[in-house]
mmCIF file of C-alpha atoms in Angstrom:
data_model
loop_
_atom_site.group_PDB
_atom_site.id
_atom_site.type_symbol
_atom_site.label_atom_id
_atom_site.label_comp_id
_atom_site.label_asym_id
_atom_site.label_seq_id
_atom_site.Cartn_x
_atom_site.Cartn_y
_atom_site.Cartn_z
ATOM 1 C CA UNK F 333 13.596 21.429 56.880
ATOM 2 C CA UNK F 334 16.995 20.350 58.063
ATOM 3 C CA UNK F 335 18.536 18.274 55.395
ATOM 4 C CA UNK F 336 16.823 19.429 52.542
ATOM 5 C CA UNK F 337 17.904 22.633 50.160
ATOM 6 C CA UNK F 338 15.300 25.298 49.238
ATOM 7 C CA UNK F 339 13.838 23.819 46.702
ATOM 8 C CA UNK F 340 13.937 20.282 47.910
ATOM 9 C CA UNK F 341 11.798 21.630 50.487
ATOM 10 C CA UNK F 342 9.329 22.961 47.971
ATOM 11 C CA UNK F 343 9.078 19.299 45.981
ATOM 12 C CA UNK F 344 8.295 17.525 49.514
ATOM 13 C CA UNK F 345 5.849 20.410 50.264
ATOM 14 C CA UNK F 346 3.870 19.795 47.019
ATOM 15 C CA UNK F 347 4.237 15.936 47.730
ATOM 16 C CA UNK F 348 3.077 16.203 50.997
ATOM 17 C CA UNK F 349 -0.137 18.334 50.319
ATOM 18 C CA UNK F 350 -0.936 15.908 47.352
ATOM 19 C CA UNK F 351 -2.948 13.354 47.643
ATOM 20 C CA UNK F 352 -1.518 10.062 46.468
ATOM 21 C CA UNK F 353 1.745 10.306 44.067
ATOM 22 C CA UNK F 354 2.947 12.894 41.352
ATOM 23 C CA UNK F 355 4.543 13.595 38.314
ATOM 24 C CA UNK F 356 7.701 16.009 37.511
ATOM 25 C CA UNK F 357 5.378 17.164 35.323
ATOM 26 C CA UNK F 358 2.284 17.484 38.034
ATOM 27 C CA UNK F 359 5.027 18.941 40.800
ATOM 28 C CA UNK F 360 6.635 21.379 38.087
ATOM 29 C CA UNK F 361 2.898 22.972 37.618
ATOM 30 C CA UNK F 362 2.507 23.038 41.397
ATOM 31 C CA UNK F 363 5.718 25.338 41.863
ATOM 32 C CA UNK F 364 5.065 27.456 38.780
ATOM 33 C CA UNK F 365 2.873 29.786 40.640
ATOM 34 C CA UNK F 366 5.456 30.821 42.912
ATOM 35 C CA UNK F 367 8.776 30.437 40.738
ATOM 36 C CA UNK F 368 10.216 29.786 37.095
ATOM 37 C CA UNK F 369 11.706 26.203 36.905
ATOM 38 C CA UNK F 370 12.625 23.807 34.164
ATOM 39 C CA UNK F 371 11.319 20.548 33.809
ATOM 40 C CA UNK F 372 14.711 18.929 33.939
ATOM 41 C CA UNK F 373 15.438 21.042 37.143
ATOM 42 C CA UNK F 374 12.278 19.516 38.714
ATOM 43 C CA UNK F 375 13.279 16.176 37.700
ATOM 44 C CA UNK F 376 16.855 16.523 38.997
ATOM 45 C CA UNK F 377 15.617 17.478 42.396
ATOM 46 C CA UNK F 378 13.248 14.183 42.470
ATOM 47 C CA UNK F 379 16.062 12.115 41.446
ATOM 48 C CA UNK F 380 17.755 13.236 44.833
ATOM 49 C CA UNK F 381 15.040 13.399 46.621
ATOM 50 C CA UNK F 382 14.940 9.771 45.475
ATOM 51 C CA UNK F 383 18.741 8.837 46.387
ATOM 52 C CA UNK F 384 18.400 10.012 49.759
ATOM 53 C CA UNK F 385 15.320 8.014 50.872
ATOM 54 C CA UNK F 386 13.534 10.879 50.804
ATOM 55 C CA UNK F 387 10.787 10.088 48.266
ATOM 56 C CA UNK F 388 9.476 6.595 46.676
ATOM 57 C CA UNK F 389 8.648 6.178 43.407
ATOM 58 C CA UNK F 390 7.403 4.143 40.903
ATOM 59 C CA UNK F 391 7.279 3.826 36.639
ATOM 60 C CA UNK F 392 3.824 4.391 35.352
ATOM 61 C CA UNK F 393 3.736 4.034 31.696
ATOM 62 C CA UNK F 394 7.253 6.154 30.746
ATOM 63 C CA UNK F 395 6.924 8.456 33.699
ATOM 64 C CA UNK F 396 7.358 8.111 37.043
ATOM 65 C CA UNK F 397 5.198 8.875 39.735
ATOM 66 C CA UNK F 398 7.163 10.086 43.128
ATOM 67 C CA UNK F 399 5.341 10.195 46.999
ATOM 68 C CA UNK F 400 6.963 10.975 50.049
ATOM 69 C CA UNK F 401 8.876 8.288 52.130
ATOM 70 C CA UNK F 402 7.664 9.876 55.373
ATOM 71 C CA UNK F 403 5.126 12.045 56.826
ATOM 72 C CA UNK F 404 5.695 15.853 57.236
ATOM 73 C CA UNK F 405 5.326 14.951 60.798
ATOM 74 C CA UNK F 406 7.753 11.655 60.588
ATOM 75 C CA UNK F 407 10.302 13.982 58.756
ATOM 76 C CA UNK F 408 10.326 16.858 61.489
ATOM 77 C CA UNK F 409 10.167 14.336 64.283
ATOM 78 C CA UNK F 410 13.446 12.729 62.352
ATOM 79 C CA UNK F 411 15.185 16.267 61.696
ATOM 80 C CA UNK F 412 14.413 16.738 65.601
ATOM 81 C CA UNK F 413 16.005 13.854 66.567
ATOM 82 C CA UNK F 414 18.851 14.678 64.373
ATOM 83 C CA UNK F 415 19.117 18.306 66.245
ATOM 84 C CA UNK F 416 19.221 17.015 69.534
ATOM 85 C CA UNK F 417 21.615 14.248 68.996
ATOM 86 C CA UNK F 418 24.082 17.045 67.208
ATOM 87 C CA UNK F 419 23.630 19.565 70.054
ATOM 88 C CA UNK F 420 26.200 18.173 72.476
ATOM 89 C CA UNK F 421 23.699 18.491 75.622
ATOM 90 C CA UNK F 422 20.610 16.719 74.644
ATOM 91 C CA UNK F 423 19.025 17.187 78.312
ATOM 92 C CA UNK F 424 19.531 21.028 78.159
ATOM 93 C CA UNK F 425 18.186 21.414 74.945
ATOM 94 C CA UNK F 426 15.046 19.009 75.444
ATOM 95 C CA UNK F 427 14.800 21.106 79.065
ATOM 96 C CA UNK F 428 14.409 24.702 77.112
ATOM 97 C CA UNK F 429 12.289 23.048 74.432
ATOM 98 C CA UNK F 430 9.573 21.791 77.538
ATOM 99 C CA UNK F 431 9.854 25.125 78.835
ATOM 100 C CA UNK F 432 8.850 27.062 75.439
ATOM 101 C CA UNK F 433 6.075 24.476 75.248
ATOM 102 C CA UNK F 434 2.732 26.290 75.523
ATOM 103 C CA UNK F 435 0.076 24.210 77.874
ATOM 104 C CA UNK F 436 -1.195 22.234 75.071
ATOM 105 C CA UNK F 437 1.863 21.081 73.577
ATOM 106 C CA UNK F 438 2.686 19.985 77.037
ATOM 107 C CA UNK F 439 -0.312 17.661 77.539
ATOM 108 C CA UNK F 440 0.913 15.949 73.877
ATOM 109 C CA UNK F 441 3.858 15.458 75.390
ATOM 110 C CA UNK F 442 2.794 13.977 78.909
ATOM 111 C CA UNK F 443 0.250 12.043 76.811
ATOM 112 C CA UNK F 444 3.369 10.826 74.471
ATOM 113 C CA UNK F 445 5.387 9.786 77.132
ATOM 114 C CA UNK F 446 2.818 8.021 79.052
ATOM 115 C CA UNK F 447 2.719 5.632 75.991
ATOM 116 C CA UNK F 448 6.365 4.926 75.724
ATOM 117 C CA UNK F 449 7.374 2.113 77.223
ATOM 118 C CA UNK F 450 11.147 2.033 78.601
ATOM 119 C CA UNK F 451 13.848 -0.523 79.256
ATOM 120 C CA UNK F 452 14.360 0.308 82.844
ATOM 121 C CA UNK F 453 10.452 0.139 82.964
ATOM 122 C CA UNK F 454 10.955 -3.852 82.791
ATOM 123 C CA UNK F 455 10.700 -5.412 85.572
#
């Protein structure tokens, strides 16, 4: 995900598929099937998770217990936005993006934008 390092991805992945919050301890055991981490590198990567807004977190007994800030889907649509605004012609891209959208993506996004409501809208 844009913004986030490997293994910063990995953490929010864990986060995300867990129900309510987690441990380093609790994450570390999640990623240990897949790769060889220390405890202290776990911990490091909450702690910026944590500085960037990325994650909340709170002290429970002498540990704390880290959730995500956002949604999986409230983080892509905010690493979207990000792309878009970066990409110098935000009609082109969002044009070749509708394009690429297969017939049900395109009903979500009729269906979105018949909910927005838009200044010039106001009458």
């Amino acid at each position: 995900m844009r913004g986030l390092g490997e293994l910063e991805a990995a953490v929010m992945d864990v986060l995300w598929s867990a129900p309510g919050t987690r441990t380093v301890r609790e994450v570390l055991t999640e990623l240990s099937s897949s790769r060889k981490l220390a405890y202290t590198t776990v911990m490091t990567v909450l702690d910026n998770l944590h500085r960037k807004g990325r994650v909340t977190r709170e002290m429970d007994q002498r540990a704390y217990r880290y959730a995500p800030a956002t949604s999986r889907e409230e983080a892509v649509a905010r690493a979207l936005r990000e792309l878009i605004d970066s990409s110098g012609d935000p009609r082109s891209v969002l044009m070749h993006f509708v394009r690429s959208a297969s017939p049900d993506e395109s009903d979500t996004i009729r269906e979105a934008l018949d909910g927005v409501d838009h200044p010039s809208d106001e009458r």
